[in-house]
Short mmCIF file of C-alpha atoms in Angstrom, two decimals:
data_model
loop_
_atom_site.label_atom_id
_atom_site.label_comp_id
_atom_site.label_asym_id
_atom_site.label_seq_id
_atom_site.Cartn_x
_atom_site.Cartn_y
_atom_site.Cartn_z
CA UNK H 1336 0.12 0.23 -0.06
CA UNK H 1337 1.29 3.61 -0.93
CA UNK H 1338 0.37 7.26 0.53
CA UNK H 1339 -0.10 9.85 -2.00
CA UNK H 1340 3.35 12.31 -2.34
CA UNK H 1341 1.45 14.99 -2.40
CA UNK H 1342 0.09 13.69 1.38
CA UNK H 1343 3.82 12.93 1.99
CA UNK H 1344 5.05 16.11 1.55
CA UNK H 1345 2.26 17.79 3.67
CA UNK H 1346 2.82 15.96 6.62
CA UNK H 1347 6.47 16.24 5.85
CA UNK H 1348 6.87 20.18 6.18
CA UNK H 1349 4.48 20.05 9.50
CA UNK H 1350 7.20 18.31 11.17
CA UNK H 1351 10.19 20.17 9.99
CA UNK H 1352 7.89 23.64 11.56
CA UNK H 1353 7.36 21.65 14.58
CA UNK H 1354 11.53 21.24 14.83
CA UNK H 1355 11.57 18.42 17.02
CA UNK H 1356 13.34 14.74 16.37
CA UNK H 1357 9.12 13.06 17.99
CA UNK H 1358 7.18 14.54 15.62
CA UNK H 1359 9.05 13.60 12.76
CA UNK H 1360 9.32 10.01 14.58
CA UNK H 1361 6.20 9.66 14.83
CA UNK H 1362 5.79 10.53 11.25
CA UNK H 1363 7.87 8.38 10.08
CA UNK H 1364 6.14 5.75 11.86
CA UNK H 1365 2.68 6.41 10.70
CA UNK H 1366 4.79 6.17 7.39
CA UNK H 1367 6.69 3.13 7.12
CA UNK H 1368 3.62 1.32 8.29
CA UNK H 1369 2.20 2.17 5.30
CA UNK H 1370 4.39 2.73 2.56
CA UNK H 1371 8.01 0.28 3.80
CA UNK H 1372 9.07 -3.25 2.35
CA UNK H 1373 10.48 -5.09 5.19
CA UNK H 1374 13.79 -6.86 4.11
CA UNK H 1375 15.42 -9.12 7.21
CA UNK H 1376 19.00 -8.47 5.64
CA UNK H 1377 19.34 -5.14 6.09
CA UNK H 1378 21.29 -3.48 8.78
CA UNK H 1379 23.52 -0.43 9.83
CA UNK H 1380 27.15 0.45 9.82
CA UNK H 1381 28.77 3.10 11.45
CA UNK H 1382 32.64 3.48 13.33
CA UNK H 1383 32.98 5.66 15.84
CA UNK H 1384 35.30 9.02 15.70
CA UNK H 1385 38.18 10.36 17.43
CA UNK H 1386 38.95 14.16 16.83
CA UNK H 1387 41.02 16.95 17.85
CA UNK H 1388 39.40 20.21 19.60
CA UNK H 1389 39.08 22.66 16.82
CA UNK H 1390 39.12 20.10 13.83
CA UNK H 1391 36.25 18.52 11.96
CA UNK H 1392 34.69 15.47 12.64
CA UNK H 1393 32.68 13.27 10.23
CA UNK H 1394 29.87 10.39 11.21
CA UNK H 1395 28.83 7.71 8.56
CA UNK H 1396 25.97 6.67 8.55
CA UNK H 1397 25.78 3.64 5.67
CA UNK H 1398 23.25 0.41 4.58
CA UNK H 1399 24.19 -3.14 3.69
CA UNK H 1400 21.71 -4.90 1.86
CA UNK H 1401 19.67 -0.93 1.03
CA UNK H 1402 16.02 -1.40 -0.22
CA UNK H 1403 15.59 2.74 0.00
CA UNK H 1404 14.76 2.29 3.52
CA UNK H 1405 14.47 5.95 5.25
CA UNK H 1406 18.43 7.20 7.31
CA UNK H 1407 18.23 9.87 9.29
CA UNK H 1408 21.40 10.63 12.08
CA UNK H 1409 20.26 11.81 15.68
CA UNK H 1410 22.95 14.06 18.11
CA UNK H 1411 23.38 12.88 22.09
CA UNK H 1412 19.66 14.62 22.53
CA UNK H 1413 18.00 12.64 20.36
CA UNK H 1414 17.57 15.35 17.89
CA UNK H 1415 17.67 14.95 14.45
CA UNK H 1416 20.38 16.33 12.68
CA UNK H 1417 19.64 14.39 9.18
CA UNK H 1418 16.37 13.90 7.38
CA UNK H 1419 17.91 11.30 4.08
CA UNK H 1420 19.60 14.79 2.56
CA UNK H 1421 16.88 17.73 4.65
CA UNK H 1422 18.93 19.06 8.30
CA UNK H 1423 16.06 20.07 10.60
CA UNK H 1424 17.96 21.28 13.26
CA UNK H 1425 19.84 24.80 13.33
CA UNK H 1426 23.07 24.49 13.50
CA UNK H 1427 25.80 25.23 10.42
CA UNK H 1428 28.54 23.58 11.69
CA UNK H 1429 26.29 20.19 10.65
CA UNK H 1430 26.74 19.25 7.04
CA UNK H 1431 25.73 16.36 4.11
CA UNK H 1432 28.83 15.43 2.90
CA UNK H 1433 26.69 12.28 0.74
CA UNK H 1434 23.05 11.37 0.60
CA UNK H 1435 22.58 8.17 -1.05
CA UNK H 1436 20.18 5.24 -0.47
CA UNK H 1437 22.59 3.36 1.21
CA UNK H 1438 24.55 6.20 3.55
CA UNK H 1439 24.20 9.73 5.33
CA UNK H 1440 27.33 10.98 5.61
CA UNK H 1441 27.12 13.85 7.60
CA UNK H 1442 30.60 16.74 9.14
CA UNK H 1443 30.95 18.48 12.26
CA UNK H 1444 33.44 20.97 11.98
CA UNK H 1445 34.93 23.33 14.87
CA UNK H 1446 34.54 20.01 17.51
CA UNK H 1447 33.94 21.25 21.60
CA UNK H 1448 34.38 19.24 24.32
CA UNK H 1449 30.40 19.95 24.37
CA UNK H 1450 29.61 18.02 21.31
CA UNK H 1451 31.13 14.55 22.95
CA UNK H 1452 28.94 11.77 23.16
CA UNK H 1453 26.60 9.27 20.82
CA UNK H 1454 25.32 9.98 17.80
CA UNK H 1455 22.49 7.47 16.13
CA UNK H 1456 22.35 6.24 12.57
CA UNK H 1457 18.67 5.18 12.59
CA UNK H 1458 17.23 3.29 9.67
CA UNK H 1459 12.92 3.49 9.60
CA UNK H 1460 12.03 -0.92 8.74
CA UNK H 1461 9.78 -2.75 10.09
CA UNK H 1462 10.69 -3.18 13.26
CA UNK H 1463 13.23 -0.02 13.16
CA UNK H 1464 16.67 -0.47 13.13
CA UNK H 1465 19.25 1.56 15.25
CA UNK H 1466 23.08 2.12 15.47
CA UNK H 1467 25.36 4.49 17.79
CA UNK H 1468 28.65 5.92 16.72
CA UNK H 1469 30.73 7.66 19.47
CA UNK H 1470 32.74 11.00 19.27
CA UNK H 1471 35.13 11.31 21.33
CA UNK H 1472 37.21 15.12 21.67
CA UNK H 1473 41.24 15.18 22.14
CA UNK H 1474 42.20 18.05 24.13
CA UNK H 1475 46.03 19.05 24.17
CA UNK H 1476 48.41 20.62 26.41
CA UNK H 1477 47.40 24.25 26.60
CA UNK H 1478 50.71 25.24 27.98
CA UNK H 1479 54.46 23.16 28.39
CA UNK H 1480 56.54 25.08 31.30
CA UNK H 1481 59.80 24.17 33.15
CA UNK H 1482 60.46 25.31 36.32
CA UNK H 1483 63.87 25.05 37.84
CA UNK H 1484 64.39 24.88 41.99
CA UNK H 1485 67.68 27.38 41.29
CA UNK H 1486 68.93 29.20 37.77
CA UNK H 1487 72.54 29.07 38.79
CA UNK H 1488 73.83 25.68 40.42
CA UNK H 1489 77.24 24.87 41.84
CA UNK H 1490 78.41 21.72 40.82
CA UNK H 1491 77.86 18.29 42.80
CA UNK H 1492 74.56 20.57 44.18
CA UNK H 1493 71.05 18.11 44.00
CA UNK H 1494 68.30 20.56 41.74
CA UNK H 1495 65.13 20.51 41.33
CA UNK H 1496 62.79 20.83 38.32
CA UNK H 1497 59.49 20.64 37.81
CA UNK H 1498 57.84 20.46 34.08
CA UNK H 1499 53.73 21.13 34.21
CA UNK H 1500 51.50 20.38 30.95
CA UNK H 1501 47.92 21.85 31.78
CA UNK H 1502 44.09 21.59 30.53
CA UNK H 1503 44.63 18.29 28.96
CA UNK H 1504 42.31 15.92 27.61
CA UNK H 1505 43.06 12.67 28.62
CA UNK H 1506 45.68 13.05 30.72
CA UNK H 1507 49.07 13.32 29.30
CA UNK H 1508 52.15 11.31 29.65
CA UNK H 1509 55.60 13.64 30.43
CA UNK H 1510 59.33 11.95 29.64
CA UNK H 1511 62.39 13.83 29.89
CA UNK H 1512 65.84 13.81 28.90
CA UNK H 1513 69.32 15.82 29.43
CA UNK H 1514 70.97 15.66 26.15
CA UNK H 1515 70.13 12.94 24.27
CA UNK H 1516 70.04 10.52 28.08
CA UNK H 1517 66.09 9.87 29.00
CA UNK H 1518 65.51 10.45 32.78
CA UNK H 1519 63.05 8.96 35.38
CA UNK H 1520 60.44 11.62 36.59
CA UNK H 1521 58.01 11.50 39.50
CA UNK H 1522 54.31 12.49 37.62
CA UNK H 1523 50.82 14.38 39.38
CA UNK H 1524 48.02 14.30 37.81
CA UNK H 1525 44.83 16.70 38.48
CA UNK H 1526 41.55 16.79 37.11
CA UNK H 1527 39.46 19.84 36.65
CA UNK H 1528 36.04 19.20 35.22
CA UNK H 1529 36.85 17.39 32.42
CA UNK H 1530 40.63 18.32 31.67
CA UNK H 1531 43.86 16.99 33.13
CA UNK H 1532 46.79 18.99 35.08
CA UNK H 1533 50.45 17.09 35.22
CA UNK H 1534 52.71 17.96 36.43
CA UNK H 1535 56.68 15.82 36.86
CA UNK H 1536 59.49 16.12 39.28
CA UNK H 1537 62.51 15.74 38.38
CA UNK H 1538 66.05 15.56 40.73
CA UNK H 1539 69.34 15.76 38.84
CA UNK H 1540 72.68 16.24 40.81
CA UNK H 1541 74.28 18.44 38.33
CA UNK H 1542 78.17 18.51 37.81
CA UNK H 1543 81.03 20.85 35.44
CA UNK H 1544 79.69 19.06 32.71
CA UNK H 1545 76.45 19.52 32.81
CA UNK H 1546 76.77 23.09 31.93
CA UNK H 1547 74.30 24.34 28.81
CA UNK H 1548 73.33 21.15 27.86
CA UNK H 1549 69.96 20.92 28.12
CA UNK H 1550 66.59 19.20 29.81
CA UNK H 1551 64.24 18.72 27.80
CA UNK H 1552 60.49 17.90 28.77
CA UNK H 1553 58.82 15.88 25.93
CA UNK H 1554 54.75 14.80 26.42
CA UNK H 1555 53.17 11.52 25.00
CA UNK H 1556 49.96 13.11 23.64
CA UNK H 1557 47.25 11.60 21.38
CA UNK H 1558 46.47 15.44 19.86
CA UNK H 1559 49.90 16.43 19.57
CA UNK H 1560 53.37 14.97 18.68
CA UNK H 1561 56.57 16.59 19.28
CA UNK H 1562 56.02 18.68 22.07
CA UNK H 1563 58.46 19.34 24.23
CA UNK H 1564 59.80 22.65 25.67
CA UNK H 1565 63.86 22.95 27.54
CA UNK H 1566 66.31 24.51 29.42
CA UNK H 1567 69.54 24.84 29.61
CA UNK H 1568 71.78 24.09 32.86
CA UNK H 1569 73.87 26.85 34.58
CA UNK H 1570 76.86 25.06 36.43
CA UNK H 1571 79.36 26.98 38.81
CA UNK H 1572 82.28 24.88 38.86
CA UNK H 1573 85.93 25.05 40.40
CA UNK H 1574 88.87 25.70 38.59
CA UNK H 1575 90.54 23.25 36.14
CA UNK H 1576 94.35 23.63 36.85
CA UNK H 1577 96.87 22.23 34.77
CA UNK H 1578 101.12 22.50 34.01
CA UNK H 1579 102.44 22.36 30.45
CA UNK H 1580 106.58 22.54 29.89
CA UNK H 1581 107.44 24.90 26.68
CA UNK H 1582 110.97 24.05 27.37
CA UNK H 1583 113.01 22.57 26.77
CA UNK H 1584 110.46 20.60 24.44
CA UNK H 1585 111.53 16.68 24.52
CA UNK H 1586 114.36 15.43 26.68
CA UNK H 1587 115.31 15.98 30.30
CA UNK H 1588 116.28 18.47 32.40
CA UNK H 1589 119.66 19.28 32.68
CA UNK H 1590 122.05 20.82 34.91
CA UNK H 1591 123.02 24.65 33.57
CA UNK H 1592 119.96 24.70 31.16
CA UNK H 1593 116.66 26.59 30.99
CA UNK H 1594 113.20 25.84 32.49
CA UNK H 1595 109.94 27.52 30.92
CA UNK H 1596 106.34 26.43 32.73
CA UNK H 1597 103.25 28.19 32.06
CA UNK H 1598 99.85 26.97 34.21
CA UNK H 1599 96.13 27.11 32.23
CA UNK H 1600 92.97 26.92 34.46
CA UNK H 1601 89.48 27.05 33.63
CA UNK H 1602 85.96 27.07 35.99
CA UNK H 1603 83.16 29.04 35.63
CA UNK H 1604 83.35 31.63 36.86
CA UNK H 1605 86.50 32.35 34.87
CA UNK H 1606 89.72 32.32 37.65
CA UNK H 1607 90.63 35.29 38.77
CA UNK H 1608 93.59 33.96 41.38
CA UNK H 1609 96.96 32.60 39.96
CA UNK H 1610 99.52 32.03 41.70
CA UNK H 1611 102.71 29.50 41.54
CA UNK H 1612 104.89 28.09 44.83
CA UNK H 1613 107.25 25.92 45.92
CA UNK H 1614 105.17 22.97 47.92
CA UNK H 1615 107.48 22.57 51.04
CA UNK H 1616 110.50 24.73 50.57
CA UNK H 1617 111.27 29.00 49.69
CA UNK H 1618 110.61 29.30 45.82
CA UNK H 1619 114.06 29.73 44.76
CA UNK H 1620 115.35 33.54 43.89
CA UNK H 1621 116.40 32.91 40.64
CA UNK H 1622 113.12 31.79 39.78
CA UNK H 1623 111.34 34.77 37.30
CA UNK H 1624 107.11 34.41 37.53
CA UNK H 1625 105.46 36.13 35.18
CA UNK H 1626 101.83 35.96 35.43
CA UNK H 1627 100.59 32.17 34.63
CA UNK H 1628 104.55 31.04 33.28
CA UNK H 1629 107.43 30.21 35.75
CA UNK H 1630 111.17 30.59 33.97
CA UNK H 1631 114.65 29.18 35.77
CA UNK H 1632 117.02 31.10 33.39
CA UNK H 1633 119.63 28.47 35.18
CA UNK H 1634 118.77 25.10 36.61
CA UNK H 1635 121.34 23.90 39.62
CA UNK H 1636 120.83 20.84 41.51
CA UNK H 1637 119.27 22.75 44.47
CA UNK H 1638 116.23 23.92 42.15
CA UNK H 1639 115.01 19.96 42.49
CA UNK H 1640 111.35 19.63 44.11
CA UNK H 1641 107.96 20.43 43.24
CA UNK H 1642 106.23 23.41 42.17
CA UNK H 1643 102.72 23.85 42.54
CA UNK H 1644 99.70 26.49 40.28
CA UNK H 1645 97.16 27.36 42.31
CA UNK H 1646 93.75 29.17 39.93
CA UNK H 1647 91.39 30.31 42.56
CA UNK H 1648 87.54 31.40 41.85
CA UNK H 1649 83.75 32.00 43.55
CA UNK H 1650 83.24 27.85 44.04
CA UNK H 1651 86.79 26.94 45.31
CA UNK H 1652 90.50 26.76 44.66
CA UNK H 1653 92.72 23.57 42.84
CA UNK H 1654 95.39 23.34 41.68
CA UNK H 1655 98.27 21.15 40.34
CA UNK H 1656 102.05 19.80 40.69
CA UNK H 1657 104.97 19.43 38.57
CA UNK H 1658 107.94 17.37 40.05
CA UNK H 1659 111.21 19.59 38.97
CA UNK H 1660 114.63 16.41 39.09
CA UNK H 1661 117.91 18.63 37.47
CA UNK H 1662 120.14 16.14 35.82
CA UNK H 1663 124.20 16.30 35.08
CA UNK H 1664 124.96 18.24 31.76
CA UNK H 1665 126.43 16.89 29.20
CA UNK H 1666 129.80 14.49 29.85
CA UNK H 1667 130.76 14.10 26.40
CA UNK H 1668 132.03 16.60 23.70
CA UNK H 1669 131.24 15.87 19.99
CA UNK H 1670 134.00 15.41 17.67
CA UNK H 1671 134.09 17.77 15.10
CA UNK H 1672 132.81 18.08 12.27
CA UNK H 1673 135.43 20.71 9.98
CA UNK H 1674 138.84 19.60 11.46
CA UNK H 1675 140.53 16.43 9.73
CA UNK H 1676 144.14 14.35 12.39
CA UNK H 1677 146.68 13.48 10.71
CA UNK H 1678 148.91 11.33 12.96
CA UNK H 1679 152.82 10.67 12.54
CA UNK H 1680 154.51 8.29 14.46
CA UNK H 1681 158.13 8.43 15.17
CA UNK H 1682 160.11 5.96 16.59
CA UNK H 1683 162.56 6.38 19.06
CA UNK H 1684 165.77 4.50 19.38
CA UNK H 1685 168.51 5.19 22.07
CA UNK H 1686 171.42 3.94 22.58
CA UNK H 1687 172.32 3.87 26.16
CA UNK H 1688 171.93 1.02 28.05
CA UNK H 1689 171.91 1.74 30.87
CA UNK H 1690 169.33 4.60 30.27
CA UNK H 1691 165.82 4.06 32.13
CA UNK H 1692 162.41 4.35 30.29
CA UNK H 1693 159.93 6.65 31.69
CA UNK H 1694 156.10 5.88 31.78
CA UNK H 1695 154.17 7.55 29.36
CA UNK H 1696 151.54 10.83 30.48
CA UNK H 1697 148.32 10.52 29.26
CA UNK H 1698 148.45 13.42 27.07
CA UNK H 1699 152.24 14.26 26.29
CA UNK H 1700 154.39 12.21 23.42
CA UNK H 1701 158.65 13.33 23.58
CA UNK H 1702 160.25 15.12 20.50
CA UNK H 1703 163.72 15.21 19.57
CA UNK H 1704 166.03 17.36 21.19
CA UNK H 1705 166.57 20.02 18.09
CA UNK H 1706 164.99 21.18 15.24
CA UNK H 1707 168.04 19.63 13.56
CA UNK H 1708 166.82 16.14 14.29
CA UNK H 1709 163.44 16.46 12.38
CA UNK H 1710 163.14 16.15 8.93
CA UNK H 1711 160.37 18.41 8.30
CA UNK H 1712 160.77 17.63 4.52
CA UNK H 1713 159.79 13.92 6.01
CA UNK H 1714 156.89 14.05 7.85
CA UNK H 1715 154.90 11.55 5.15
CA UNK H 1716 155.12 8.58 7.31
CA UNK H 1717 159.02 7.64 6.86
CA UNK H 1718 160.17 7.08 10.21
CA UNK H 1719 163.64 9.38 11.50
CA UNK H 1720 166.16 7.93 13.64
CA UNK H 1721 167.23 10.32 16.27
CA UNK H 1722 171.10 10.55 18.11
CA UNK H 1723 172.34 8.80 20.92
CA UNK H 1724 171.66 10.21 23.92
CA UNK H 1725 171.56 9.79 27.72
CA UNK H 1726 169.91 12.81 27.98
CA UNK H 1727 166.35 13.43 29.06
CA UNK H 1728 163.93 14.40 26.06
CA UNK H 1729 161.50 17.27 26.58
CA UNK H 1730 157.95 16.99 26.41
CA UNK H 1731 155.58 19.30 24.95
CA UNK H 1732 152.16 19.02 26.09
CA UNK H 1733 149.50 18.18 23.65
CA UNK H 1734 147.23 20.80 22.49
CA UNK H 1735 143.44 20.57 22.78
CA UNK H 1736 142.59 19.97 19.66
CA UNK H 1737 144.83 16.64 20.47
CA UNK H 1738 143.41 16.08 23.85
CA UNK H 1739 139.94 15.94 22.30
CA UNK H 1740 140.24 12.46 21.02
CA UNK H 1741 141.96 10.76 24.04
CA UNK H 1742 140.13 8.15 25.17
CA UNK H 1743 139.51 9.08 29.23
CA UNK H 1744 141.62 6.69 31.80
CA UNK H 1745 139.58 6.84 34.27
CA UNK H 1746 137.27 5.03 31.21
CA UNK H 1747 139.31 2.89 30.79
CA UNK H 1748 140.67 1.81 33.54
CA UNK H 1749 136.77 1.17 35.03
CA UNK H 1750 136.72 -0.95 31.49
CA UNK H 1751 139.52 -2.72 32.32
CA UNK H 1752 138.91 -4.06 35.96
CA UNK H 1753 135.23 -5.04 34.13
CA UNK H 1754 137.34 -7.42 31.88
CA UNK H 1755 139.97 -8.44 34.54
CA UNK H 1756 136.99 -9.39 36.84
CA UNK H 1757 134.63 -11.27 34.03
CA UNK H 1758 138.09 -13.10 33.06
CA UNK H 1759 139.34 -14.51 36.38
CA UNK H 1760 135.72 -15.78 36.67
CA UNK H 1761 135.70 -16.48 33.77
CA UNK H 1762 138.83 -19.41 34.57
CA UNK H 1763 137.82 -20.38 37.80
CA UNK H 1764 134.09 -21.98 36.77
CA UNK H 1765 136.32 -23.57 33.75
CA UNK H 1766 139.33 -24.69 35.83
CA UNK H 1767 136.40 -26.44 38.28
CA UNK H 1768 134.01 -27.94 35.56
CA UNK H 1769 136.97 -29.39 33.90
CA UNK H 1770 138.21 -31.72 36.77
CA UNK H 1771 134.47 -32.28 37.61
CA UNK H 1772 134.41 -33.88 34.35
CA UNK H 1773 138.03 -35.75 34.87
CA UNK H 1774 136.44 -36.72 38.24
CA UNK H 1775 133.60 -38.79 36.63
CA UNK H 1776 135.60 -40.74 33.74
CA UNK H 1777 137.95 -41.33 35.56
CA UNK H 1778 135.67 -43.03 38.39
CA UNK H 1779 133.52 -44.91 35.42
CA UNK H 1780 137.00 -46.82 33.91
CA UNK H 1781 136.89 -47.77 38.30
CA UNK H 1782 133.96 -49.36 38.66
CA UNK H 1783 134.07 -50.74 34.78
CA UNK H 1784 137.19 -52.99 35.61
CA UNK H 1785 135.65 -54.11 39.29
CA UNK H 1786 132.70 -55.43 37.60
CA UNK H 1787 131.57 -58.75 37.30
CA UNK H 1788 132.47 -63.01 39.51
CA UNK H 1789 134.75 -63.59 41.27
CA UNK H 1790 135.03 -66.68 43.17
CA UNK H 1791 137.54 -68.03 46.16
CA UNK H 1792 139.45 -71.77 47.02
CA UNK H 1793 137.83 -72.04 50.23
CA UNK H 1794 135.73 -74.59 49.68
CA UNK H 1795 137.79 -76.73 47.18
CA UNK H 1796 137.55 -80.32 47.71
CA UNK H 1797 134.48 -80.07 49.71
CA UNK H 1798 132.30 -81.01 47.15
CA UNK H 1799 132.47 -84.74 47.32
CA UNK H 1800 131.59 -84.72 51.43
CA UNK H 1801 129.55 -86.90 52.68
CA UNK H 1802 128.01 -84.09 55.17
CA UNK H 1803 129.43 -80.47 56.54
CA UNK H 1804 131.81 -81.18 58.65
CA UNK H 1805 133.27 -83.56 56.57
CA UNK H 1806 133.95 -80.81 53.82
CA UNK H 1807 134.96 -78.60 55.66
CA UNK H 1808 138.05 -80.71 57.06
CA UNK H 1809 138.54 -81.76 53.24
CA UNK H 1810 138.97 -78.25 52.32
CA UNK H 1811 141.81 -77.29 51.22
CA UNK H 1812 142.38 -74.12 53.36
CA UNK H 1813 139.97 -75.42 56.45
CA UNK H 1814 139.97 -77.69 59.05
CA UNK H 1815 143.00 -80.47 56.96
CA UNK H 1816 145.69 -79.61 59.15
CA UNK H 1817 143.17 -80.04 62.33
CA UNK H 1818 145.51 -82.65 63.87
CA UNK H 1819 147.93 -79.98 64.08
CA UNK H 1820 145.71 -77.74 65.98
CA UNK H 1821 145.10 -79.39 69.28
CA UNK H 1822 143.72 -77.74 71.45
CA UNK H 1823 143.85 -78.71 75.67
CA UNK H 1824 142.48 -78.15 78.47
CA UNK H 1825 143.20 -77.63 81.26
#
């Protein structure tokens, strides 16, 4: 049975002028009773909607196996938002996106917390079908602030930082980072009406390495991404002192050489007072201190000790030590590089047999009595004989250039003593080893020659004796002369 189109439009306009979903619902029930066909295969489909406050939410009511039944959308107060493609509710934020026999899609702009709730999709069959979708409104934190207990901290102190995320929905999660390292804080949640305020507390012990490092408060919330704020730490610390050696750059500090030291100090605030001192002794008078530099122009053994550089600032005082040990100067003189020395040997012959030979003196040599006796044209290496004389030959001291090439007599004597000691020890050890080898050889040969089986003649002739007494009497060397040896008892 069908109702005329004129009657449908007239009754629909009357219901729209009423502006209430209830009147429209009653009219639909009456209309469905006379016009609509029922299909057991029809059903409604919709999805829940999650939207950030201020964004656009889209509500969709879809029909599977549609038979042209009427679809309408109602708000949480069960007021009709859309009936088919007509909007009886006077709220311009609702706009029709799509309408067909199988779908009614509506958008809601500028969503607020008051729009949250259940929205109903109705399909007017006999009996009517209804399904609801839930709109959830997310509210990101409106303000994210880090409060620090002390703007400037001192090395070793524990400071308190608080991060607050205000008016969010749902409650946010706060994470802490120091640089790239994540830290653990303690959070508290407060609820005001439908909003949540979260405060996280972080206790942090700071050191000098934390100066200038950012502390980051990061928010995890479904309504916002990468929301964070940060504060840079400002840490004061006492000076860090270091002593460096400028001269000599390498090698040992030797007697007679200069020494230059430099003291460097870094701190926050920058050190203002820096001084040099000698530990457990007074500073030598010839030491020159100029600011952060210490100079000793001529080192000697009395300069040995520990030299300390002290630096201080408003936080505290620090120092660094330098231990000085002065070594002996070099004892060897390097040979000249531009002088070539030629040595000429002049043999000396003395015919007087009564003359005694003088011992050689280190660094001296004997020369001829007169210049005529030496032919300077024959200095190429030919020996020149000298005339016989009983007088002592004069000695002339050689030049420094010649002495430079003479070995040190003390070094030679020490080397000779060491060589003699080693030779004596080696000789004694060799003699002992040789004696032991000879003894072993003699013992071996002796035991080899006296090894074997030995036979005696004591029992000769006693092999055929009937008894032991007869054997003894008949044995050679036994009791064969027993008659001659008789004992008498008185």
